[in-house]
Amino acid sequence: MFHEFYFLCCLLTIPAAQAEILLTKAENSRLVLQIDNAKLAADDFRTKYETELGMRQLVEADTNSLRRTLDELTLCKADLEMQVESLKEELMCLKKNHEEEVNTLRCQLGDRLNVEVDAAPPVDLNKILDEMRCQYEALVENNRRDVEAWFNTQTEELNQQVVSSSEQLQCCQTELIELRRNVNALEIELQAQHSMRNSLESTLAETEARYSSQLAQMQCLITNVESQLAEIRCDLERQNQEYQVLLDVKARLESEIATYRRLLEGEDCRLPAHPCAMECKPAIRVPHISSVPCAPTVPCAPAAQLSTQIRTITEEIRDGKVISSRERVQPL
């Protein structure tokens, strides 16, 4: 019974803990959302404060400029008032001097002369001053109105410029963020390109070293082959010379063989088969038969007169060919 009760209590307590966890998670998310909203509101208030501070500074600068103009106008007014006072004093002095001169003239003339002067009506200086003051006040009021209108237009323009500047600032901030992202991406790409360039340079250096070693080996092989070709060329030239010498020897031997053959043929022809033969082949030693021919019916005399001759044949042979031949006959 106790175990069953404990199990039921565990089943009842687990959903409550999960609910508390969910509630705390929801509360945490709500607090995080409120914090984000507060941060956004603080940022908005900060931007508004900055814009209002800028507007205030601009207004203060305009106010200071207007105060300067007001001070200048006040100084001008004081100068004009001083000029008016000085003119009043001069007028009083002139009146006083005129009265004194008139009195002195009256005293000098006495009752003998009655002078009637038709003078112009006296000028009311107070009225003139009042008119001037009214004109000056009207001028000041017009200037004040103009300045207020100008100040209002300038403030409206400044407000419009502030709004447009805030919009441009936001656009510039977004563009700046995009440009920073692009710069970061380009820097990453630049680093990748640098690494790839370094790897390619190392590969190029290795390839150049390998090909230079192979080129050196090929150059050694070429030099060896060239030396072998030079040796073979020398051997061929030597063999060609030997072959030419052998050809010359062969030609001499062939000429000697031909000479010996002719000599042998001449020895063979020197003893004919019939003593009455009319013709014989040329030889070195040829028997000379008498010019009296034998009669066909009469047998030749056994004791015919013979003569011996030496025939020398000189031939010039070049490359196995007979170029010239000379024959000389010498009787014994």
CSV table of C-alpha atoms in Angstrom, one decimal:
chain,number,residue,atom,x,y,z
A,1,MET,CA,0.0,0.0,0.0
A,2,PHE,CA,2.8,2.4,0.8
A,3,HIS,CA,4.5,1.8,-2.5
A,4,GLU,CA,1.3,2.4,-4.5
A,5,PHE,CA,0.7,5.6,-2.6
A,6,TYR,CA,4.3,6.8,-3.3
A,7,PHE,CA,3.9,6.0,-7.0
A,8,LEU,CA,0.6,8.0,-7.2
A,9,CYS,CA,2.2,10.9,-5.5
A,10,CYS,CA,5.1,10.8,-8.0
A,11,LEU,CA,2.6,10.8,-10.9
A,12,LEU,CA,0.8,13.8,-9.4
A,13,THR,CA,4.0,15.8,-8.7
A,14,ILE,CA,5.6,15.3,-12.1
A,15,PRO,CA,3.1,17.3,-14.2
A,16,ALA,CA,3.2,20.1,-11.6
A,17,ALA,CA,7.0,20.4,-12.0
A,18,GLN,CA,6.7,20.3,-15.7
A,19,ALA,CA,4.0,23.1,-15.5
A,20,GLU,CA,6.3,25.1,-13.3
A,21,ILE,CA,9.2,24.6,-15.7
A,22,LEU,CA,6.9,25.7,-18.6
A,23,LEU,CA,5.7,28.7,-16.6
A,24,THR,CA,9.3,29.7,-15.8
A,25,LYS,CA,10.3,29.2,-19.5
A,26,ALA,CA,7.4,31.3,-20.6
A,27,GLU,CA,8.2,33.9,-17.9
A,28,ASN,CA,11.8,33.9,-19.1
A,29,SER,CA,10.8,34.3,-22.7
A,30,ARG,CA,8.5,37.1,-21.8
A,31,LEU,CA,11.2,38.8,-19.8
A,32,VAL,CA,13.6,38.3,-22.7
A,33,LEU,CA,11.0,39.8,-25.1
A,34,GLN,CA,10.5,42.7,-22.7
A,35,ILE,CA,14.2,43.3,-22.5
A,36,ASP,CA,14.5,43.3,-26.3
A,37,ASN,CA,11.6,45.7,-26.5
A,38,ALA,CA,13.2,47.9,-23.8
A,39,LYS,CA,16.5,47.8,-25.8
A,40,LEU,CA,14.6,48.8,-28.9
A,41,ALA,CA,12.7,51.6,-27.1
A,42,ALA,CA,16.0,52.8,-25.6
A,43,ASP,CA,17.6,52.8,-29.0
A,44,ASP,CA,14.6,54.8,-30.4
A,45,PHE,CA,14.7,57.2,-27.5
A,46,ARG,CA,18.4,57.6,-27.9
A,47,THR,CA,18.0,58.4,-31.6
A,48,LYS,CA,15.2,60.8,-30.8
A,49,TYR,CA,17.3,62.4,-28.1
A,50,GLU,CA,20.1,62.8,-30.5
A,51,THR,CA,17.9,64.3,-33.2
A,52,GLU,CA,16.2,66.6,-30.6
A,53,LEU,CA,19.7,67.5,-29.3
A,54,GLY,CA,20.8,68.4,-32.8
A,55,MET,CA,17.7,70.4,-33.4
A,56,ARG,CA,18.1,72.2,-30.0
A,57,GLN,CA,21.7,73.0,-30.9
A,58,LEU,CA,20.6,74.3,-34.3
A,59,VAL,CA,17.9,76.4,-32.6
A,60,GLU,CA,20.3,77.7,-30.0
A,61,ALA,CA,22.7,78.7,-32.8
A,62,ASP,CA,19.9,80.5,-34.6
A,63,THR,CA,18.8,82.1,-31.4
A,64,ASN,CA,22.3,83.3,-30.7
A,65,SER,CA,22.5,84.7,-34.2
A,66,LEU,CA,19.1,86.5,-33.7
A,67,ARG,CA,20.3,87.8,-30.3
A,68,ARG,CA,23.3,89.2,-32.0
A,69,THR,CA,21.1,90.9,-34.5
A,70,LEU,CA,18.8,92.2,-31.7
A,71,ASP,CA,21.8,93.5,-29.8
A,72,GLU,CA,23.0,95.3,-33.0
A,73,LEU,CA,19.5,96.7,-33.5
A,74,THR,CA,19.5,97.9,-29.8
A,75,LEU,CA,22.8,99.5,-30.3
A,76,CYS,CA,21.5,101.2,-33.5
A,77,LYS,CA,18.4,102.4,-31.5
A,78,ALA,CA,20.6,103.8,-28.7
A,79,ASP,CA,22.8,105.6,-31.3
A,80,LEU,CA,19.7,107.1,-32.9
A,81,GLU,CA,18.3,108.1,-29.5
A,82,MET,CA,21.6,109.7,-28.6
A,83,GLN,CA,21.6,111.5,-32.0
A,84,VAL,CA,18.0,112.7,-31.3
A,85,GLU,CA,19.1,114.0,-27.8
A,86,SER,CA,22.1,115.8,-29.3
A,87,LEU,CA,19.8,117.3,-32.0
A,88,LYS,CA,17.4,118.5,-29.2
A,89,GLU,CA,20.2,120.0,-27.3
A,90,GLU,CA,21.5,121.7,-30.4
A,91,LEU,CA,18.0,123.0,-31.1
A,92,MET,CA,17.6,124.3,-27.6
A,93,CYS,CA,21.0,126.0,-27.9
A,94,LEU,CA,20.0,127.6,-31.2
A,95,LYS,CA,16.7,128.8,-29.8
A,96,LYS,CA,18.5,130.3,-26.8
A,97,ASN,CA,21.0,132.0,-28.9
A,98,HIS,CA,18.3,133.3,-31.2
A,99,GLU,CA,16.3,134.7,-28.3
A,100,GLU,CA,19.5,136.3,-26.9
A,101,GLU,CA,20.3,137.9,-30.2
A,102,VAL,CA,16.7,139.1,-30.6
A,103,ASN,CA,16.8,140.6,-27.1
A,104,THR,CA,20.1,142.4,-27.7
A,105,LEU,CA,18.8,143.8,-31.0
A,106,ARG,CA,15.6,145.0,-29.2
A,107,CYS,CA,17.7,146.7,-26.6
A,108,GLN,CA,19.8,148.3,-29.2
A,109,LEU,CA,16.9,149.6,-31.3
A,110,GLY,CA,14.5,150.3,-28.5
A,111,ASP,CA,11.1,151.6,-29.5
A,112,ARG,CA,12.2,153.3,-32.7
A,113,LEU,CA,11.9,150.3,-34.8
A,114,ASN,CA,9.0,147.9,-34.9
A,115,VAL,CA,10.0,144.8,-36.7
A,116,GLU,CA,7.4,142.4,-37.8
A,117,VAL,CA,8.6,139.1,-38.9
A,118,ASP,CA,6.4,136.7,-40.8
A,119,ALA,CA,8.1,133.5,-39.7
A,120,ALA,CA,7.0,130.1,-40.4
A,121,PRO,CA,4.9,128.3,-37.8
A,122,PRO,CA,7.1,126.7,-35.2
A,123,VAL,CA,8.0,123.2,-35.8
A,124,ASP,CA,6.8,120.7,-33.2
A,125,LEU,CA,9.8,118.6,-32.5
A,126,ASN,CA,7.9,116.3,-30.1
A,127,LYS,CA,5.5,115.4,-32.8
A,128,ILE,CA,8.3,114.8,-35.3
A,129,LEU,CA,10.1,112.6,-32.7
A,130,ASP,CA,6.9,110.8,-32.0
A,131,GLU,CA,6.4,110.1,-35.7
A,132,MET,CA,10.0,108.9,-36.0
A,133,ARG,CA,9.5,106.7,-32.9
A,134,CYS,CA,6.4,105.3,-34.5
A,135,GLN,CA,8.1,104.6,-37.8
A,136,TYR,CA,11.1,103.1,-36.0
A,137,GLU,CA,8.8,100.9,-33.9
A,138,ALA,CA,6.9,99.8,-37.0
A,139,LEU,CA,10.2,99.1,-38.7
A,140,VAL,CA,11.3,97.0,-35.7
A,141,GLU,CA,8.0,95.2,-35.6
A,142,ASN,CA,8.3,94.4,-39.4
A,143,ASN,CA,11.8,93.2,-38.8
A,144,ARG,CA,10.7,91.1,-35.9
A,145,ARG,CA,7.9,89.6,-38.0
A,146,ASP,CA,10.3,88.9,-40.9
A,147,VAL,CA,12.8,87.4,-38.5
A,148,GLU,CA,10.1,85.2,-36.9
A,149,ALA,CA,8.9,84.1,-40.4
A,150,TRP,CA,12.4,83.4,-41.5
A,151,PHE,CA,13.1,81.5,-38.2
A,152,ASN,CA,9.9,79.4,-38.7
A,153,THR,CA,10.8,78.6,-42.3
A,154,GLN,CA,14.4,77.8,-41.2
A,155,THR,CA,13.1,75.5,-38.4
A,156,GLU,CA,10.7,73.8,-40.8
A,157,GLU,CA,13.5,73.3,-43.3
A,158,LEU,CA,15.8,72.0,-40.5
A,159,ASN,CA,13.1,69.6,-39.4
A,160,GLN,CA,12.7,68.3,-42.9
A,161,GLN,CA,16.4,68.1,-43.2
A,162,VAL,CA,16.6,66.2,-39.9
A,163,VAL,CA,13.9,63.8,-41.0
A,164,SER,CA,15.6,63.3,-44.4
A,165,SER,CA,19.0,63.0,-42.7
A,166,SER,CA,17.6,60.4,-40.3
A,167,GLU,CA,16.3,58.4,-43.2
A,168,GLN,CA,19.6,58.8,-45.1
A,169,LEU,CA,21.4,57.8,-41.9
A,170,GLN,CA,19.3,54.6,-41.6
A,171,CYS,CA,19.9,53.9,-45.3
A,172,CYS,CA,23.6,54.6,-44.8
A,173,GLN,CA,23.8,52.3,-41.8
A,174,THR,CA,22.1,49.5,-43.7
A,175,GLU,CA,24.5,50.1,-46.6
A,176,LEU,CA,27.4,50.2,-44.2
A,177,ILE,CA,26.4,46.8,-42.7
A,178,GLU,CA,26.1,45.3,-46.2
A,179,LEU,CA,29.4,46.8,-47.2
A,180,ARG,CA,31.0,45.4,-44.0
A,181,ARG,CA,29.6,42.0,-44.8
A,182,ASN,CA,30.9,42.3,-48.4
A,183,VAL,CA,34.3,43.3,-47.0
A,184,ASN,CA,34.4,40.4,-44.7
A,185,ALA,CA,33.4,38.0,-47.5
A,186,LEU,CA,36.0,39.6,-49.8
A,187,GLU,CA,38.7,39.3,-47.1
A,188,ILE,CA,37.8,35.6,-46.6
A,189,GLU,CA,38.0,35.1,-50.4
A,190,LEU,CA,41.3,37.1,-50.5
A,191,GLN,CA,42.8,34.8,-47.8
A,192,ALA,CA,41.6,31.8,-49.7
A,193,GLN,CA,43.1,33.2,-52.9
A,194,HIS,CA,46.4,33.9,-51.0
A,195,SER,CA,46.5,30.4,-49.7
A,196,MET,CA,45.8,29.0,-53.2
A,197,ARG,CA,48.5,31.2,-54.7
A,198,ASN,CA,51.0,30.0,-52.1
A,199,SER,CA,50.1,26.4,-52.8
A,200,LEU,CA,50.3,27.0,-56.5
A,201,GLU,CA,53.7,28.8,-56.1
A,202,SER,CA,55.0,25.8,-54.1
A,203,THR,CA,53.7,23.4,-56.7
A,204,LEU,CA,55.3,25.5,-59.4
A,205,ALA,CA,58.6,25.6,-57.6
A,206,GLU,CA,58.5,21.8,-57.1
A,207,THR,CA,57.5,21.3,-60.8
A,208,GLU,CA,60.3,23.7,-61.9
A,209,ALA,CA,62.8,21.8,-59.8
A,210,ARG,CA,61.7,18.4,-61.1
A,211,TYR,CA,61.7,19.6,-64.7
A,212,SER,CA,65.1,21.2,-64.2
A,213,SER,CA,66.5,18.0,-62.9
A,214,GLN,CA,64.9,16.1,-65.8
A,215,LEU,CA,66.3,18.7,-68.2
A,216,ALA,CA,69.8,18.3,-66.7
A,217,GLN,CA,69.5,14.5,-67.1
A,218,MET,CA,68.3,15.0,-70.7
A,219,GLN,CA,71.2,17.4,-71.3
A,220,CYS,CA,73.6,14.8,-70.0
A,221,LEU,CA,72.0,12.2,-72.2
A,222,ILE,CA,72.2,14.6,-75.2
A,223,THR,CA,75.9,15.3,-74.5
A,224,ASN,CA,76.6,11.6,-74.2
A,225,VAL,CA,74.7,10.8,-77.5
A,226,GLU,CA,76.5,13.7,-79.2
A,227,SER,CA,79.8,12.3,-78.1
A,228,GLN,CA,78.8,8.9,-79.3
A,229,LEU,CA,77.7,10.4,-82.6
A,230,ALA,CA,81.0,12.2,-82.9
A,231,GLU,CA,82.8,8.9,-82.3
A,232,ILE,CA,80.6,7.1,-84.7
A,233,ARG,CA,81.2,9.9,-87.3
A,234,CYS,CA,84.9,9.5,-86.8
A,235,ASP,CA,84.7,5.7,-87.1
A,236,LEU,CA,82.6,6.2,-90.3
A,237,GLU,CA,85.1,8.6,-91.8
A,238,ARG,CA,87.9,6.2,-90.9
A,239,GLN,CA,86.0,3.3,-92.4
A,240,ASN,CA,85.3,5.4,-95.4
A,241,GLN,CA,89.0,6.2,-95.8
A,242,GLU,CA,89.8,2.5,-95.4
A,243,TYR,CA,87.1,1.6,-97.9
A,244,GLN,CA,88.6,4.1,-100.4
A,245,VAL,CA,92.0,2.6,-99.8
A,246,LEU,CA,90.5,-0.9,-100.3
A,247,LEU,CA,88.8,0.3,-103.4
A,248,ASP,CA,92.1,1.7,-104.7
A,249,VAL,CA,93.8,-1.6,-103.9
A,250,LYS,CA,91.0,-3.5,-105.5
A,251,ALA,CA,91.2,-1.3,-108.6
A,252,ARG,CA,95.0,-1.9,-108.7
A,253,LEU,CA,94.5,-5.6,-108.2
A,254,GLU,CA,91.9,-5.8,-110.9
A,255,SER,CA,94.1,-3.9,-113.2
A,256,GLU,CA,97.0,-6.2,-112.4
A,257,ILE,CA,94.7,-9.2,-112.8
A,258,ALA,CA,93.5,-7.9,-116.2
A,259,THR,CA,97.1,-7.2,-117.1
A,260,TYR,CA,98.1,-10.7,-116.1
A,261,ARG,CA,95.1,-12.2,-117.9
A,262,ARG,CA,96.1,-10.3,-121.1
A,263,LEU,CA,99.6,-11.5,-120.6
A,264,LEU,CA,98.4,-15.0,-120.2
A,265,GLU,CA,96.2,-14.7,-123.2
A,266,GLY,CA,99.1,-13.3,-125.1
A,267,GLU,CA,101.3,-16.3,-124.1
A,268,ASP,CA,98.5,-18.6,-125.2
A,269,CYS,CA,98.3,-16.9,-128.5
A,270,ARG,CA,102.0,-16.9,-129.1
A,271,LEU,CA,102.1,-20.6,-130.1
A,272,PRO,CA,99.3,-21.2,-132.6
A,273,ALA,CA,97.8,-24.6,-133.3
A,274,HIS,CA,98.7,-24.6,-137.1
A,275,PRO,CA,101.9,-23.1,-138.4
A,276,CYS,CA,100.2,-21.6,-141.4
A,277,ALA,CA,97.7,-19.5,-139.4
A,278,MET,CA,97.1,-16.2,-140.9
A,279,GLU,CA,96.0,-14.2,-137.7
A,280,CYS,CA,97.0,-14.3,-134.0
A,281,LYS,CA,95.7,-12.5,-130.9
A,282,PRO,CA,97.8,-9.7,-129.7
A,283,ALA,CA,100.3,-10.5,-126.9
A,284,ILE,CA,103.4,-9.2,-125.5
A,285,ARG,CA,105.6,-11.7,-127.4
A,286,VAL,CA,104.1,-12.4,-130.8
A,287,PRO,CA,106.0,-14.3,-133.5
A,288,HIS,CA,106.4,-12.4,-136.7
A,289,ILE,CA,105.5,-14.5,-139.8
A,290,SER,CA,106.8,-13.7,-143.2
A,291,SER,CA,104.6,-11.7,-145.4
A,292,VAL,CA,104.7,-14.4,-148.2
A,293,PRO,CA,101.5,-16.3,-147.9
A,294,CYS,CA,101.4,-20.0,-148.2
A,295,ALA,CA,99.8,-21.4,-151.2
A,296,PRO,CA,96.7,-23.4,-150.6
A,297,THR,CA,97.9,-26.3,-152.6
A,298,VAL,CA,101.6,-26.1,-151.8
A,299,PRO,CA,102.6,-27.1,-148.3
A,300,CYS,CA,104.5,-24.5,-146.3
A,301,ALA,CA,108.1,-24.9,-146.0
A,302,PRO,CA,109.1,-26.3,-142.6
A,303,ALA,CA,111.8,-23.7,-142.1
A,304,ALA,CA,109.8,-20.4,-142.0
A,305,GLN,CA,111.4,-17.2,-140.8
A,306,LEU,CA,110.0,-16.0,-137.5
A,307,SER,CA,110.4,-12.6,-135.6
A,308,THR,CA,109.6,-11.7,-131.9
A,309,GLN,CA,108.0,-8.4,-130.8
A,310,ILE,CA,107.3,-6.9,-127.3
A,311,ARG,CA,104.0,-5.2,-127.0
A,312,THR,CA,103.4,-3.0,-123.9
A,313,ILE,CA,99.9,-1.9,-123.1
A,314,THR,CA,99.4,0.9,-120.5
A,315,GLU,CA,95.9,1.5,-119.2
A,316,GLU,CA,94.7,4.2,-116.7
A,317,ILE,CA,91.9,2.9,-114.5
A,318,ARG,CA,89.8,5.1,-112.2
A,319,ASP,CA,86.9,3.7,-110.1
A,320,GLY,CA,87.1,0.4,-111.9
A,321,LYS,CA,86.8,2.0,-115.3
A,322,VAL,CA,89.4,2.3,-118.1
A,323,ILE,CA,89.9,6.0,-118.9
A,324,SER,CA,92.9,5.8,-121.3
A,325,SER,CA,94.9,3.0,-123.0
A,326,ARG,CA,98.3,3.2,-124.7
A,327,GLU,CA,100.1,0.4,-126.7
A,328,ARG,CA,103.7,0.3,-127.6
A,329,VAL,CA,105.4,-2.4,-129.8
A,330,GLN,CA,109.1,-3.1,-129.5
A,331,PRO,CA,110.8,-5.6,-131.8
A,332,LEU,CA,113.4,-8.0,-130.5
